[in-house]
PDB file of C-alpha atoms in Angstrom:
ATOM      1  CA  MET D   7      72.705  89.438 136.191  1.00 69.00           C
ATOM      2  CA  GLY D   8      68.789  88.478 136.968  1.00 93.00           C
ATOM      3  CA  VAL D   9      67.312  91.017 138.875  1.00 98.00           C
ATOM      4  CA  THR D  10      63.493  90.024 140.327  1.00 98.00           C
ATOM      5  CA  LEU D  11      61.277  91.489 142.398  1.00 98.00           C
ATOM      6  CA  LEU D  12      60.436  89.925 145.978  1.00 98.00           C
ATOM      7  CA  ARG D  13      56.574  91.972 147.820  1.00 98.00           C
ATOM      8  CA  ALA D  14      57.474  93.045 150.922  1.00 98.00           C
ATOM      9  CA  ASN D  15      54.994  93.220 153.798  1.00 97.00           C
ATOM     10  CA  VAL D  16      55.000  94.730 156.954  1.00 97.00           C
ATOM     11  CA  ASP D  17      57.055  92.455 158.664  1.00 98.00           C
ATOM     12  CA  ASP D  18      59.724  93.195 156.587  1.00 98.00           C
ATOM     13  CA  ALA D  19      59.507  97.108 158.156  1.00 98.00           C
ATOM     14  CA  LYS D  20      62.746  96.747 160.152  1.00 98.00           C
ATOM     15  CA  GLU D  21      64.631  95.211 157.474  1.00 98.00           C
ATOM     16  CA  LEU D  22      63.680  98.010 154.708  1.00 98.00           C
ATOM     17  CA  HIS D  23      63.883 100.497 157.124  1.00 98.00           C
ATOM     18  CA  ALA D  24      67.884  99.484 157.690  1.00 98.00           C
ATOM     19  CA  MET D  25      68.717  98.942 154.157  1.00 98.00           C
ATOM     20  CA  GLN D  26      66.845 102.412 153.181  1.00 98.00           C
ATOM     21  CA  VAL D  27      69.311 104.408 156.057  1.00 98.00           C
ATOM     22  CA  GLU D  28      72.532 102.905 154.897  1.00 97.00           C
ATOM     23  CA  THR D  29      71.863 103.544 151.516  1.00 98.00           C
ATOM     24  CA  PHE D  30      70.595 107.166 151.965  1.00 98.00           C
ATOM     25  CA  LYS D  31      73.062 108.134 155.203  1.00 97.00           C
ATOM     26  CA  GLU D  32      75.895 109.030 152.349  1.00 97.00           C
ATOM     27  CA  LEU D  33      73.211 111.790 151.078  1.00 97.00           C
ATOM     28  CA  LEU D  34      71.778 113.036 154.123  1.00 98.00           C
ATOM     29  CA  GLU D  35      75.846 113.766 155.250  1.00 98.00           C
ATOM     30  CA  LYS D  36      76.341 116.087 151.678  1.00 98.00           C
ATOM     31  CA  TYR D  37      73.248 117.626 151.932  1.00 98.00           C
ATOM     32  CA  GLN D  38      72.125 118.047 155.616  1.00 97.00           C
ATOM     33  CA  ASP D  39      68.156 117.475 154.185  1.00 97.00           C
ATOM     34  CA  PHE D  40      67.651 116.401 157.767  1.00 96.00           C
ATOM     35  CA  ASP D  41      63.464 116.809 157.251  1.00 94.00           C
ATOM     36  CA  THR D  42      63.372 115.104 153.762  1.00 94.00           C
ATOM     37  CA  SER D  43      65.878 112.425 153.626  1.00 96.00           C
ATOM     38  CA  PRO D  44      65.007 108.628 154.045  1.00 97.00           C
ATOM     39  CA  ALA D  45      68.087 108.115 155.581  1.00 97.00           C
ATOM     40  CA  ASN D  46      66.222 110.176 158.559  1.00 97.00           C
ATOM     41  CA  GLU D  47      63.006 108.602 158.353  1.00 96.00           C
ATOM     42  CA  ASN D  48      62.259 106.695 161.283  1.00 96.00           C
ATOM     43  CA  MET D  49      60.916 102.667 161.376  1.00 96.00           C
ATOM     44  CA  ASP D  50      57.398 103.579 161.900  1.00 97.00           C
ATOM     45  CA  LYS D  51      57.282 105.734 159.154  1.00 96.00           C
ATOM     46  CA  VAL D  52      58.561 102.975 156.941  1.00 97.00           C
ATOM     47  CA  GLU D  53      55.657 100.602 158.486  1.00 97.00           C
ATOM     48  CA  ALA D  54      52.706 102.765 158.343  1.00 97.00           C
ATOM     49  CA  ARG D  55      53.898 103.230 154.639  1.00 97.00           C
ATOM     50  CA  LEU D  56      53.548  99.418 154.321  1.00 97.00           C
ATOM     51  CA  LYS D  57      50.343  99.385 155.922  1.00 97.00           C
ATOM     52  CA  GLN D  58      48.839 101.525 152.836  1.00 97.00           C
ATOM     53  CA  ASP D  59      46.800  99.516 150.674  1.00 95.00           C
ATOM     54  CA  PHE D  60      48.008 101.798 147.582  1.00 96.00           C
ATOM     55  CA  THR D  61      51.502 101.179 148.685  1.00 97.00           C
ATOM     56  CA  PHE D  62      53.626  98.412 147.088  1.00 98.00           C
ATOM     57  CA  TYR D  63      57.049  97.682 148.750  1.00 97.00           C
ATOM     58  CA  TYR D  64      59.174  95.521 147.052  1.00 98.00           C
ATOM     59  CA  PHE D  65      62.667  94.440 147.875  1.00 98.00           C
ATOM     60  CA  ILE D  66      65.018  94.243 144.702  1.00 98.00           C
ATOM     61  CA  CYS D  67      67.114  90.776 144.783  1.00 98.00           C
ATOM     62  CA  ILE D  68      69.650  89.570 142.955  1.00 97.00           C
ATOM     63  CA  GLY D  69      69.466  85.656 143.396  1.00 94.00           C
ATOM     64  CA  GLU D  70      68.310  85.142 146.936  1.00 93.00           C
ATOM     65  CA  GLN D  71      70.349  88.615 147.741  1.00 97.00           C
ATOM     66  CA  LYS D  72      68.491  91.730 148.630  1.00 98.00           C
ATOM     67  CA  VAL D  73      70.468  94.791 147.485  1.00 98.00           C
ATOM     68  CA  GLY D  74      67.595  97.252 147.535  1.00 98.00           C
ATOM     69  CA  ALA D  75      64.257  98.082 147.450  1.00 98.00           C
ATOM     70  CA  ILE D  76      61.516 100.021 145.546  1.00 98.00           C
ATOM     71  CA  ARG D  77      58.251 101.373 146.997  1.00 98.00           C
ATOM     72  CA  ILE D  78      55.334 102.137 144.341  1.00 98.00           C
ATOM     73  CA  ILE D  79      52.334 104.003 145.125  1.00 98.00           C
ATOM     74  CA  ASP D  80      49.336 103.151 142.908  1.00 96.00           C
ATOM     75  CA  GLU D  81      46.341 104.179 143.789  1.00 93.00           C
ATOM     76  CA  LYS D  82      44.622 103.127 140.765  1.00 86.00           C
ATOM     77  CA  GLU D  83      42.847 105.562 139.734  1.00 84.00           C
ATOM     78  CA  ASN D  84      42.384 106.000 135.843  1.00 81.00           C
ATOM     79  CA  GLY D  85      44.342 109.017 135.352  1.00 79.00           C
ATOM     80  CA  LYS D  86      46.306 109.279 138.000  1.00 88.00           C
ATOM     81  CA  ASN D  87      50.305 108.697 137.816  1.00 95.00           C
ATOM     82  CA  LYS D  88      51.796 105.980 139.931  1.00 97.00           C
ATOM     83  CA  ARG D  89      54.594 107.143 141.720  1.00 97.00           C
ATOM     84  CA  ILE D  90      58.261 105.895 142.978  1.00 98.00           C
ATOM     85  CA  SER D  91      59.269 107.013 146.281  1.00 96.00           C
ATOM     86  CA  PRO D  92      61.721 105.797 147.034  1.00 97.00           C
ATOM     87  CA  ILE D  93      63.782 103.498 144.990  1.00 98.00           C
ATOM     88  CA  PHE D  94      67.189 102.404 146.377  1.00 98.00           C
ATOM     89  CA  ILE D  95      70.202 100.407 145.672  1.00 98.00           C
ATOM     90  CA  LEU D  96      72.631  99.449 148.611  1.00 98.00           C
ATOM     91  CA  PRO D  97      75.885 101.068 147.642  1.00 97.00           C
ATOM     92  CA  GLU D  98      78.172  98.037 146.512  1.00 97.00           C
ATOM     93  CA  PHE D  99      75.094  97.228 143.865  1.00 97.00           C
ATOM     94  CA  GLN D 100      74.989 100.076 142.539  1.00 96.00           C
ATOM     95  CA  GLY D 101      76.548 101.529 138.921  1.00 94.00           C
ATOM     96  CA  LYS D 102      75.372  97.670 137.586  1.00 95.00           C
ATOM     97  CA  GLY D 103      72.079  98.593 135.552  1.00 96.00           C
ATOM     98  CA  ILE D 104      69.895  97.022 138.956  1.00 97.00           C
ATOM     99  CA  ALA D 105      67.449 100.252 139.448  1.00 97.00           C
ATOM    100  CA  GLN D 106      66.794 100.394 135.589  1.00 97.00           C
ATOM    101  CA  LYS D 107      65.552  96.364 135.071  1.00 97.00           C
ATOM    102  CA  ALA D 108      63.289  96.748 138.602  1.00 98.00           C
ATOM    103  CA  ILE D 109      62.079 100.115 137.405  1.00 97.00           C
ATOM    104  CA  ARG D 110      61.193  97.887 134.079  1.00 96.00           C
ATOM    105  CA  LEU D 111      59.590  94.887 136.009  1.00 97.00           C
ATOM    106  CA  CYS D 112      57.138  98.025 138.221  1.00 97.00           C
ATOM    107  CA  GLU D 113      56.410  98.947 134.847  1.00 95.00           C
ATOM    108  CA  GLU D 114      55.510  95.774 133.746  1.00 95.00           C
ATOM    109  CA  ILE D 115      53.260  94.999 137.086  1.00 96.00           C
ATOM    110  CA  HIS D 116      51.579  98.481 137.559  1.00 95.00           C
ATOM    111  CA  GLY D 117      51.262  99.952 133.801  1.00 91.00           C
ATOM    112  CA  ASP D 118      54.354 100.981 131.626  1.00 81.00           C
ATOM    113  CA  GLY D 119      52.837 104.915 131.295  1.00 83.00           C
ATOM    114  CA  ASN D 120      51.343 107.616 133.642  1.00 93.00           C
ATOM    115  CA  TRP D 121      54.539 107.643 136.144  1.00 97.00           C
ATOM    116  CA  GLU D 122      56.055 110.656 138.348  1.00 97.00           C
ATOM    117  CA  LEU D 123      58.796 110.537 141.071  1.00 98.00           C
ATOM    118  CA  ASP D 124      61.516 113.108 142.392  1.00 98.00           C
ATOM    119  CA  THR D 125      65.710 113.052 142.272  1.00 98.00           C
ATOM    120  CA  ILE D 126      67.804 115.448 143.440  1.00 98.00           C
ATOM    121  CA  LEU D 127      69.201 117.686 141.015  1.00 98.00           C
ATOM    122  CA  GLN D 128      72.564 117.632 142.191  1.00 98.00           C
ATOM    123  CA  GLU D 129      73.140 114.261 141.598  1.00 97.00           C
ATOM    124  CA  PRO D 130      73.470 113.692 137.635  1.00 97.00           C
ATOM    125  CA  LYS D 131      73.114 110.144 137.951  1.00 95.00           C
ATOM    126  CA  ASN D 132      70.466 109.803 139.181  1.00 96.00           C
ATOM    127  CA  CYS D 133      68.814 112.388 136.677  1.00 98.00           C
ATOM    128  CA  HIS D 134      70.496 110.688 133.933  1.00 97.00           C
ATOM    129  CA  LEU D 135      68.863 107.243 135.073  1.00 96.00           C
ATOM    130  CA  TYR D 136      65.420 108.343 134.788  1.00 97.00           C
ATOM    131  CA  GLU D 137      66.217 110.239 131.734  1.00 97.00           C
ATOM    132  CA  LYS D 138      67.145 106.759 129.929  1.00 95.00           C
ATOM    133  CA  MET D 139      64.338 105.404 131.286  1.00 95.00           C
ATOM    134  CA  GLY D 140      61.856 107.700 129.177  1.00 95.00           C
ATOM    135  CA  TYR D 141      61.071 110.090 132.115  1.00 97.00           C
ATOM    136  CA  ARG D 142      60.700 113.653 131.497  1.00 97.00           C
ATOM    137  CA  GLN D 143      61.302 116.630 133.573  1.00 98.00           C
ATOM    138  CA  THR D 144      58.216 118.428 134.831  1.00 98.00           C
ATOM    139  CA  GLY D 145      59.704 121.945 135.012  1.00 97.00           C
ATOM    140  CA  GLU D 146      58.745 121.601 138.501  1.00 98.00           C
ATOM    141  CA  THR D 147      61.470 122.162 141.077  1.00 98.00           C
ATOM    142  CA  LYS D 148      61.867 122.434 145.008  1.00 98.00           C
ATOM    143  CA  ALA D 149      64.645 123.814 147.082  1.00 98.00           C
ATOM    144  CA  ILE D 150      65.290 121.595 150.215  1.00 97.00           C
ATOM    145  CA  ASN D 151      68.083 123.670 151.424  1.00 97.00           C
ATOM    146  CA  ASP D 152      70.676 126.031 149.833  1.00 97.00           C
ATOM    147  CA  ARG D 153      72.685 122.398 148.771  1.00 97.00           C
ATOM    148  CA  LEU D 154      69.640 120.454 147.922  1.00 98.00           C
ATOM    149  CA  THR D 155      67.008 120.999 145.174  1.00 98.00           C
ATOM    150  CA  LEU D 156      64.319 118.171 144.156  1.00 98.00           C
ATOM    151  CA  VAL D 157      63.334 117.986 140.369  1.00 98.00           C
ATOM    152  CA  PHE D 158      60.501 116.423 139.475  1.00 98.00           C
ATOM    153  CA  TYR D 159      59.853 114.173 136.458  1.00 98.00           C
ATOM    154  CA  GLU D 160      56.942 112.124 134.801  1.00 97.00           C
ATOM    155  CA  LYS D 161      56.342 109.382 132.324  1.00 96.00           C
ATOM    156  CA  ARG D 162      53.421 109.278 129.975  1.00 88.00           C
ATOM    157  CA  GLU D 163      52.203 106.216 128.147  1.00 74.00           C
ATOM    158  CA  MET D 164      53.456 107.937 124.976  1.00 59.00           C
ATOM    159  CA  ASP D 165      57.291 108.783 125.938  1.00 50.00           C
ATOM    160  CA  GLY D 166      58.051 105.173 126.814  1.00 47.00           C
ATOM    161  CA  ILE D 167      61.339 104.009 124.995  1.00 47.00           C
TER     162      ILE D 167
END
């Protein structure tokens, strides 16, 4: 399965937003994290991110089909981590290794060390994905509500797999 990345621009905001809402709506219902869930963001927020000069949004594609997206925050400053926030794969394409391939492609584009991200502690598949890819928990967590806790990860140059 050939996974490729297609750089998104501000004209893609509506499509990105719709995919993001579709992908995260089940987690929003499960965790009721209305203030932090990507499913609850408005399109203006996605559009504003697309206009940031340090944000790189990519559609994750299989062939011509867009199956998800990933946002990379890369301020291109020495010693400053790059950040994945968010990455999502449409529900019908999850569990096929697509996210792993997309992350690897982003690491090739933006450099393979000094990355950070956060995910839901209560979602073991998410945590497993990042740990399998060489990300390590920082020890920092943030309780969003009584159902959801974010756990923070980083990947340093020497942590690579």
